[in-house]
PDB file of C-alpha atoms and ligand atoms in Angstrom:
ATOM      1  CA  MET A   1       0.000   0.000   0.000  1.00  0.00           C
ATOM      2  CA  TYR A   2       1.206   3.542  -0.703  1.00  0.00           C
ATOM      3  CA  THR A   3       2.078   5.462   2.442  1.00  0.00           C
ATOM      4  CA  SER A   4       3.695   8.626   1.127  1.00  0.00           C
ATOM      5  CA  ILE A   5       1.402  10.200  -1.436  1.00  0.00           C
ATOM      6  CA  LEU A   6       2.085  13.416  -3.303  1.00  0.00           C
ATOM      7  CA  LEU A   7      -0.683  15.348  -5.021  1.00  0.00           C
ATOM      8  CA  ALA A   8       0.393  17.936  -7.599  1.00  0.00           C
ATOM      9  CA  TYR A   9      -2.339  20.558  -7.538  1.00  0.00           C
ATOM     10  CA  ASP A  10      -2.794  23.467  -9.960  1.00  0.00           C
ATOM     11  CA  GLY A  11      -6.407  24.324  -9.121  1.00  0.00           C
ATOM     12  CA  SER A  12      -7.765  22.974 -12.429  1.00  0.00           C
ATOM     13  CA  GLU A  13     -10.825  20.714 -12.633  1.00  0.00           C
ATOM     14  CA  HIS A  14      -8.468  17.880 -13.569  1.00  0.00           C
ATOM     15  CA  SER A  15      -6.389  18.411 -10.456  1.00  0.00           C
ATOM     16  CA  LYS A  16      -9.571  18.533  -8.359  1.00  0.00           C
ATOM     17  CA  ARG A  17     -10.386  15.039  -9.602  1.00  0.00           C
ATOM     18  CA  ALA A  18      -6.808  14.037  -8.824  1.00  0.00           C
ATOM     19  CA  LEU A  19      -7.291  15.427  -5.304  1.00  0.00           C
ATOM     20  CA  HIS A  20     -10.279  13.141  -4.760  1.00  0.00           C
ATOM     21  CA  ALA A  21      -8.283  10.154  -6.017  1.00  0.00           C
ATOM     22  CA  ALA A  22      -5.361  11.060  -3.744  1.00  0.00           C
ATOM     23  CA  ILE A  23      -7.744  11.264  -0.776  1.00  0.00           C
ATOM     24  CA  GLU A  24      -9.117   7.810  -1.600  1.00  0.00           C
ATOM     25  CA  CYS A  25      -5.576   6.399  -1.834  1.00  0.00           C
ATOM     26  CA  ALA A  26      -4.553   8.026   1.455  1.00  0.00           C
ATOM     27  CA  LYS A  27      -7.588   6.593   3.225  1.00  0.00           C
ATOM     28  CA  LEU A  28      -6.568   3.050   2.282  1.00  0.00           C
ATOM     29  CA  SER A  29      -3.812   2.985   4.863  1.00  0.00           C
ATOM     30  CA  PRO A  30      -3.864   4.420   8.396  1.00  0.00           C
ATOM     31  CA  ASP A  31      -0.145   5.257   8.016  1.00  0.00           C
ATOM     32  CA  ALA A  32      -0.536   7.144   4.778  1.00  0.00           C
ATOM     33  CA  GLN A  33       0.677  10.725   4.649  1.00  0.00           C
ATOM     34  CA  LEU A  34      -0.644  13.033   1.952  1.00  0.00           C
ATOM     35  CA  LYS A  35       1.489  15.917   0.738  1.00  0.00           C
ATOM     36  CA  ILE A  36      -0.012  18.565  -1.506  1.00  0.00           C
ATOM     37  CA  VAL A  37       2.201  20.853  -3.576  1.00  0.00           C
ATOM     38  CA  HIS A  38       1.663  23.664  -6.026  1.00  0.00           C
ATOM     39  CA  VAL A  39       4.520  24.955  -8.141  1.00  0.00           C
ATOM     40  CA  VAL A  40       4.867  28.600  -9.103  1.00  0.00           C
ATOM     41  CA  ARG A  41       7.229  29.788 -11.785  1.00  0.00           C
ATOM     42  CA  PHE A  42       8.781  33.190 -12.217  1.00  0.00           C
ATOM     43  CA  ASP A  43      10.038  32.903 -15.767  1.00  0.00           C
ATOM     44  CA  HIS A  44       6.988  34.712 -17.138  1.00  0.00           C
ATOM     45  CA  PHE A  45       8.376  37.772 -15.417  1.00  0.00           C
ATOM     46  CA  GLU A  46      11.609  37.420 -17.381  1.00  0.00           C
ATOM     47  CA  GLU A  47       9.592  37.054 -20.558  1.00  0.00           C
ATOM     48  CA  GLY A  48       8.066  40.424 -19.726  1.00  0.00           C
ATOM     49  CA  VAL A  49       4.490  39.164 -20.119  1.00  0.00           C
ATOM     50  CA  PHE A  50       3.393  40.180 -16.665  1.00  0.00           C
ATOM     51  CA  SER A  51       5.110  43.559 -16.558  1.00  0.00           C
ATOM     52  CA  GLN A  52       3.700  44.422 -19.981  1.00  0.00           C
ATOM     53  CA  MET A  53       0.212  43.682 -18.702  1.00  0.00           C
ATOM     54  CA  THR A  54       0.402  45.532 -15.443  1.00  0.00           C
ATOM     55  CA  GLY A  55       2.910  48.284 -15.990  1.00  0.00           C
ATOM     56  CA  MET A  56       5.636  48.467 -13.389  1.00  0.00           C
ATOM     57  CA  VAL A  57       6.009  45.489 -11.103  1.00  0.00           C
ATOM     58  CA  SER A  58       9.373  44.626  -9.631  1.00  0.00           C
ATOM     59  CA  ARG A  59      10.715  41.115  -9.696  1.00  0.00           C
ATOM     60  CA  ALA A  60      10.354  40.855  -5.909  1.00  0.00           C
ATOM     61  CA  GLU A  61       6.739  42.058  -6.049  1.00  0.00           C
ATOM     62  CA  TYR A  62       5.960  39.604  -8.808  1.00  0.00           C
ATOM     63  CA  ARG A  63       7.481  36.779  -6.792  1.00  0.00           C
ATOM     64  CA  GLU A  64       5.461  37.800  -3.741  1.00  0.00           C
ATOM     65  CA  LEU A  65       2.235  37.892  -5.778  1.00  0.00           C
ATOM     66  CA  MET A  66       2.885  34.469  -7.277  1.00  0.00           C
ATOM     67  CA  LEU A  67       3.647  32.904  -3.898  1.00  0.00           C
ATOM     68  CA  LYS A  68       0.449  34.385  -2.448  1.00  0.00           C
ATOM     69  CA  GLU A  69      -1.540  33.066  -5.383  1.00  0.00           C
ATOM     70  CA  GLY A  70       0.052  29.661  -4.788  1.00  0.00           C
ATOM     71  CA  GLU A  71      -1.053  29.696  -1.150  1.00  0.00           C
ATOM     72  CA  LYS A  72      -4.569  30.579  -2.247  1.00  0.00           C
ATOM     73  CA  ILE A  73      -4.694  27.662  -4.686  1.00  0.00           C
ATOM     74  CA  LEU A  74      -3.461  25.279  -1.992  1.00  0.00           C
ATOM     75  CA  SER A  75      -6.072  26.514   0.468  1.00  0.00           C
ATOM     76  CA  GLN A  76      -8.835  25.186  -1.830  1.00  0.00           C
ATOM     77  CA  ALA A  77      -7.282  21.733  -1.707  1.00  0.00           C
ATOM     78  CA  LYS A  78      -6.817  22.052   2.040  1.00  0.00           C
ATOM     79  CA  ALA A  79     -10.536  22.600   2.628  1.00  0.00           C
ATOM     80  CA  VAL A  80     -11.442  19.491   0.626  1.00  0.00           C
ATOM     81  CA  ALA A  81      -8.797  17.242   2.223  1.00  0.00           C
ATOM     82  CA  GLU A  82      -9.685  18.323   5.738  1.00  0.00           C
ATOM     83  CA  ASP A  83     -13.389  17.782   5.096  1.00  0.00           C
ATOM     84  CA  ALA A  84     -12.402  14.228   4.217  1.00  0.00           C
ATOM     85  CA  GLY A  85     -10.746  13.862   7.623  1.00  0.00           C
ATOM     86  CA  LEU A  86      -7.117  14.039   6.442  1.00  0.00           C
ATOM     87  CA  THR A  87      -4.314  16.289   7.665  1.00  0.00           C
ATOM     88  CA  PRO A  88      -2.021  16.739   4.674  1.00  0.00           C
ATOM     89  CA  THR A  89       1.066  18.920   4.487  1.00  0.00           C
ATOM     90  CA  TYR A  90       1.087  21.798   1.996  1.00  0.00           C
ATOM     91  CA  GLU A  91       3.933  23.424   0.170  1.00  0.00           C
ATOM     92  CA  VAL A  92       4.359  26.035  -2.538  1.00  0.00           C
ATOM     93  CA  LEU A  93       7.376  25.060  -4.644  1.00  0.00           C
ATOM     94  CA  GLN A  94       9.220  27.213  -7.140  1.00  0.00           C
ATOM     95  CA  GLY A  95      10.689  26.515 -10.541  1.00  0.00           C
ATOM     96  CA  ASP A  96       9.923  24.256 -13.452  1.00  0.00           C
ATOM     97  CA  PRO A  97       6.761  22.399 -12.329  1.00  0.00           C
ATOM     98  CA  ALA A  98       7.639  18.886 -13.527  1.00  0.00           C
ATOM     99  CA  ARG A  99      11.174  19.016 -12.191  1.00  0.00           C
ATOM    100  CA  ALA A 100      10.042  20.541  -8.887  1.00  0.00           C
ATOM    101  CA  ILE A 101       7.390  17.812  -8.444  1.00  0.00           C
ATOM    102  CA  ALA A 102       9.800  14.982  -9.302  1.00  0.00           C
ATOM    103  CA  ASP A 103      12.596  16.397  -7.094  1.00  0.00           C
ATOM    104  CA  PHE A 104      10.232  16.938  -4.171  1.00  0.00           C
ATOM    105  CA  ALA A 105       8.910  13.381  -4.544  1.00  0.00           C
ATOM    106  CA  GLU A 106      12.403  11.954  -4.458  1.00  0.00           C
ATOM    107  CA  ALA A 107      13.560  14.103  -1.538  1.00  0.00           C
ATOM    108  CA  HIS A 108      10.496  13.118   0.524  1.00  0.00           C
ATOM    109  CA  HIS A 109      10.525   9.415  -0.359  1.00  0.00           C
ATOM    110  CA  VAL A 110       7.130   9.663  -2.009  1.00  0.00           C
ATOM    111  CA  ASP A 111       5.875   6.318  -3.296  1.00  0.00           C
ATOM    112  CA  LEU A 112       2.909   7.599  -5.302  1.00  0.00           C
ATOM    113  CA  ILE A 113       2.489  10.856  -7.221  1.00  0.00           C
ATOM    114  CA  VAL A 114      -1.107  11.732  -8.146  1.00  0.00           C
ATOM    115  CA  MET A 115      -1.909  14.273 -10.841  1.00  0.00           C
ATOM    116  CA  GLY A 116      -4.443  15.196 -13.496  1.00  0.00           C
ATOM    117  CA  ARG A 117      -4.195  14.215 -17.162  1.00  0.00           C
ATOM    118  CA  ARG A 118      -4.483  17.881 -18.155  1.00  0.00           C
ATOM    119  CA  GLY A 119      -4.379  21.092 -16.175  1.00  0.00           C
ATOM    120  CA  LEU A 120      -5.210  24.762 -16.543  1.00  0.00           C
ATOM    121  CA  ASN A 121      -4.218  24.828 -20.193  1.00  0.00           C
ATOM    122  CA  ALA A 122      -6.536  22.028 -21.270  1.00  0.00           C
ATOM    123  CA  LEU A 123      -7.642  23.662 -24.518  1.00  0.00           C
ATOM    124  CA  GLN A 124      -4.612  22.397 -26.366  1.00  0.00           C
ATOM    125  CA  GLU A 125      -5.172  19.224 -28.340  1.00  0.00           C
ATOM    126  CA  LEU A 126      -2.548  17.010 -26.777  1.00  0.00           C
ATOM    127  CA  PHE A 127      -3.955  14.088 -24.831  1.00  0.00           C
ATOM    128  CA  ILE A 128      -1.721  14.689 -21.842  1.00  0.00           C
ATOM    129  CA  GLY A 129      -0.302  17.961 -20.505  1.00  0.00           C
ATOM    130  CA  SER A 130       3.409  18.686 -20.533  1.00  0.00           C
ATOM    131  CA  VAL A 131       3.747  18.643 -16.745  1.00  0.00           C
ATOM    132  CA  SER A 132       2.125  15.195 -16.414  1.00  0.00           C
ATOM    133  CA  HIS A 133       4.145  13.944 -19.366  1.00  0.00           C
ATOM    134  CA  ARG A 134       7.466  15.099 -17.919  1.00  0.00           C
ATOM    135  CA  VAL A 135       6.705  13.870 -14.408  1.00  0.00           C
ATOM    136  CA  LEU A 136       6.081  10.436 -15.931  1.00  0.00           C
ATOM    137  CA  GLN A 137       9.553  10.648 -17.451  1.00  0.00           C
ATOM    138  CA  LEU A 138      11.364  12.034 -14.395  1.00  0.00           C
ATOM    139  CA  ALA A 139       9.689  10.349 -11.437  1.00  0.00           C
ATOM    140  CA  LYS A 140      11.188   7.302  -9.784  1.00  0.00           C
ATOM    141  CA  SER A 141       7.950   6.455  -7.971  1.00  0.00           C
ATOM    142  CA  ALA A 142       4.608   5.239  -9.245  1.00  0.00           C
ATOM    143  CA  VAL A 143       2.481   7.945 -10.888  1.00  0.00           C
ATOM    144  CA  LEU A 144      -1.315   7.961 -10.973  1.00  0.00           C
ATOM    145  CA  ILE A 145      -2.691  10.099 -13.811  1.00  0.00           C
ATOM    146  CA  VAL A 146      -6.369  10.790 -13.168  1.00  0.00           C
ATOM    147  CA  LYS A 147      -8.592  11.157 -16.245  1.00  0.00           C
TER     148      LYS A 147
HETATM  149  P1  ATP B   1       0.306  22.474 -20.394  1.00  0.00           P
HETATM  150  O1  ATP B   1       1.319  21.439 -20.761  1.00  0.00           O
HETATM  151  O2  ATP B   1       0.101  23.452 -21.491  1.00  0.00           O
HETATM  152  O3  ATP B   1       0.577  23.124 -19.074  1.00  0.00           O
HETATM  153  P2  ATP B   1      -2.093  21.448 -19.104  1.00  0.00           P
HETATM  154  O4  ATP B   1      -2.098  22.634 -18.194  1.00  0.00           O
HETATM  155  O5  ATP B   1      -3.408  21.028 -19.680  1.00  0.00           O
HETATM  156  O6  ATP B   1      -1.079  21.670 -20.309  1.00  0.00           O
HETATM  157  P3  ATP B   1      -0.446  20.035 -17.208  1.00  0.00           P
HETATM  158  O7  ATP B   1       0.088  21.372 -16.837  1.00  0.00           O
HETATM  159  O8  ATP B   1       0.489  18.949 -17.597  1.00  0.00           O
HETATM  160  O9  ATP B   1      -1.529  20.169 -18.377  1.00  0.00           O
HETATM  161  O10 ATP B   1      -1.340  19.554 -15.983  1.00  0.00           O
HETATM  162  C1  ATP B   1      -1.524  18.186 -15.674  1.00  0.00           C
HETATM  163  C2  ATP B   1      -1.534  18.006 -14.170  1.00  0.00           C
HETATM  164  O11 ATP B   1      -0.245  18.368 -13.662  1.00  0.00           O
HETATM  165  C3  ATP B   1      -2.513  18.886 -13.390  1.00  0.00           C
HETATM  166  O12 ATP B   1      -3.822  18.314 -13.332  1.00  0.00           O
HETATM  167  C4  ATP B   1      -1.846  18.924 -12.024  1.00  0.00           C
HETATM  168  O13 ATP B   1      -2.105  17.715 -11.326  1.00  0.00           O
HETATM  169  C5  ATP B   1      -0.360  18.958 -12.385  1.00  0.00           C
HETATM  170  N1  ATP B   1       0.189  20.323 -12.465  1.00  0.00           N
HETATM  171  C6  ATP B   1       0.328  21.093 -13.563  1.00  0.00           C
HETATM  172  N2  ATP B   1       0.871  22.269 -13.267  1.00  0.00           N
HETATM  173  C7  ATP B   1       1.124  22.260 -11.934  1.00  0.00           C
HETATM  174  C8  ATP B   1       1.680  23.181 -10.991  1.00  0.00           C
HETATM  175  N3  ATP B   1       2.101  24.370 -11.381  1.00  0.00           N
HETATM  176  N4  ATP B   1       1.767  22.815  -9.710  1.00  0.00           N
HETATM  177  C9  ATP B   1       1.328  21.605  -9.300  1.00  0.00           C
HETATM  178  N5  ATP B   1       0.794  20.695 -10.123  1.00  0.00           N
HETATM  179  C10 ATP B   1       0.687  21.011 -11.419  1.00  0.00           C
HETATM  180 MG1   MG B   2      -0.383  23.349 -17.189  1.00  0.00          MG
END
């Protein structure tokens, strides 16, 4: 049975379904620990997209805003998990999402990563999103992709 379960959560409908699956998996074992992470990236700032949209925002302010947004996204998952009687840990990670998820999983001896098939960018035609696809390549643990 899986006892260290990592849910990668981006707030999308897909990741909400993944959250429910992760809760079900965690409930299967009394020893199971659920960890929920959201990854924020700052490279859009470098690309100038954000500053073009909003005028003048410093790098530090942008970072602060993104981290706050990340906390907000995680708080939605928190409400659902706690309603289900679980006490997960929550963490906002930074960097390339797939690499951050795979590195976190390895560092925390995760034995199951749970994620959605697609995420916030689900309009594209590919069957599976790039983050799920790359986590499948990078992860050393089992990965559950929820449809
Ligand atoms: P794209 O490749 O354009 O981003 P997408 O958004 O449809 O396409 P993914 O980003 O691969 O697809 O999302 C698939 C799953 O990966 C999500 O349901 C979620 O579980 C996880 N995920 C994606 N982005 C993040 C993130 N920033 N933090 C945590 N989990 C994420
Ligand atoms: Mg995405």
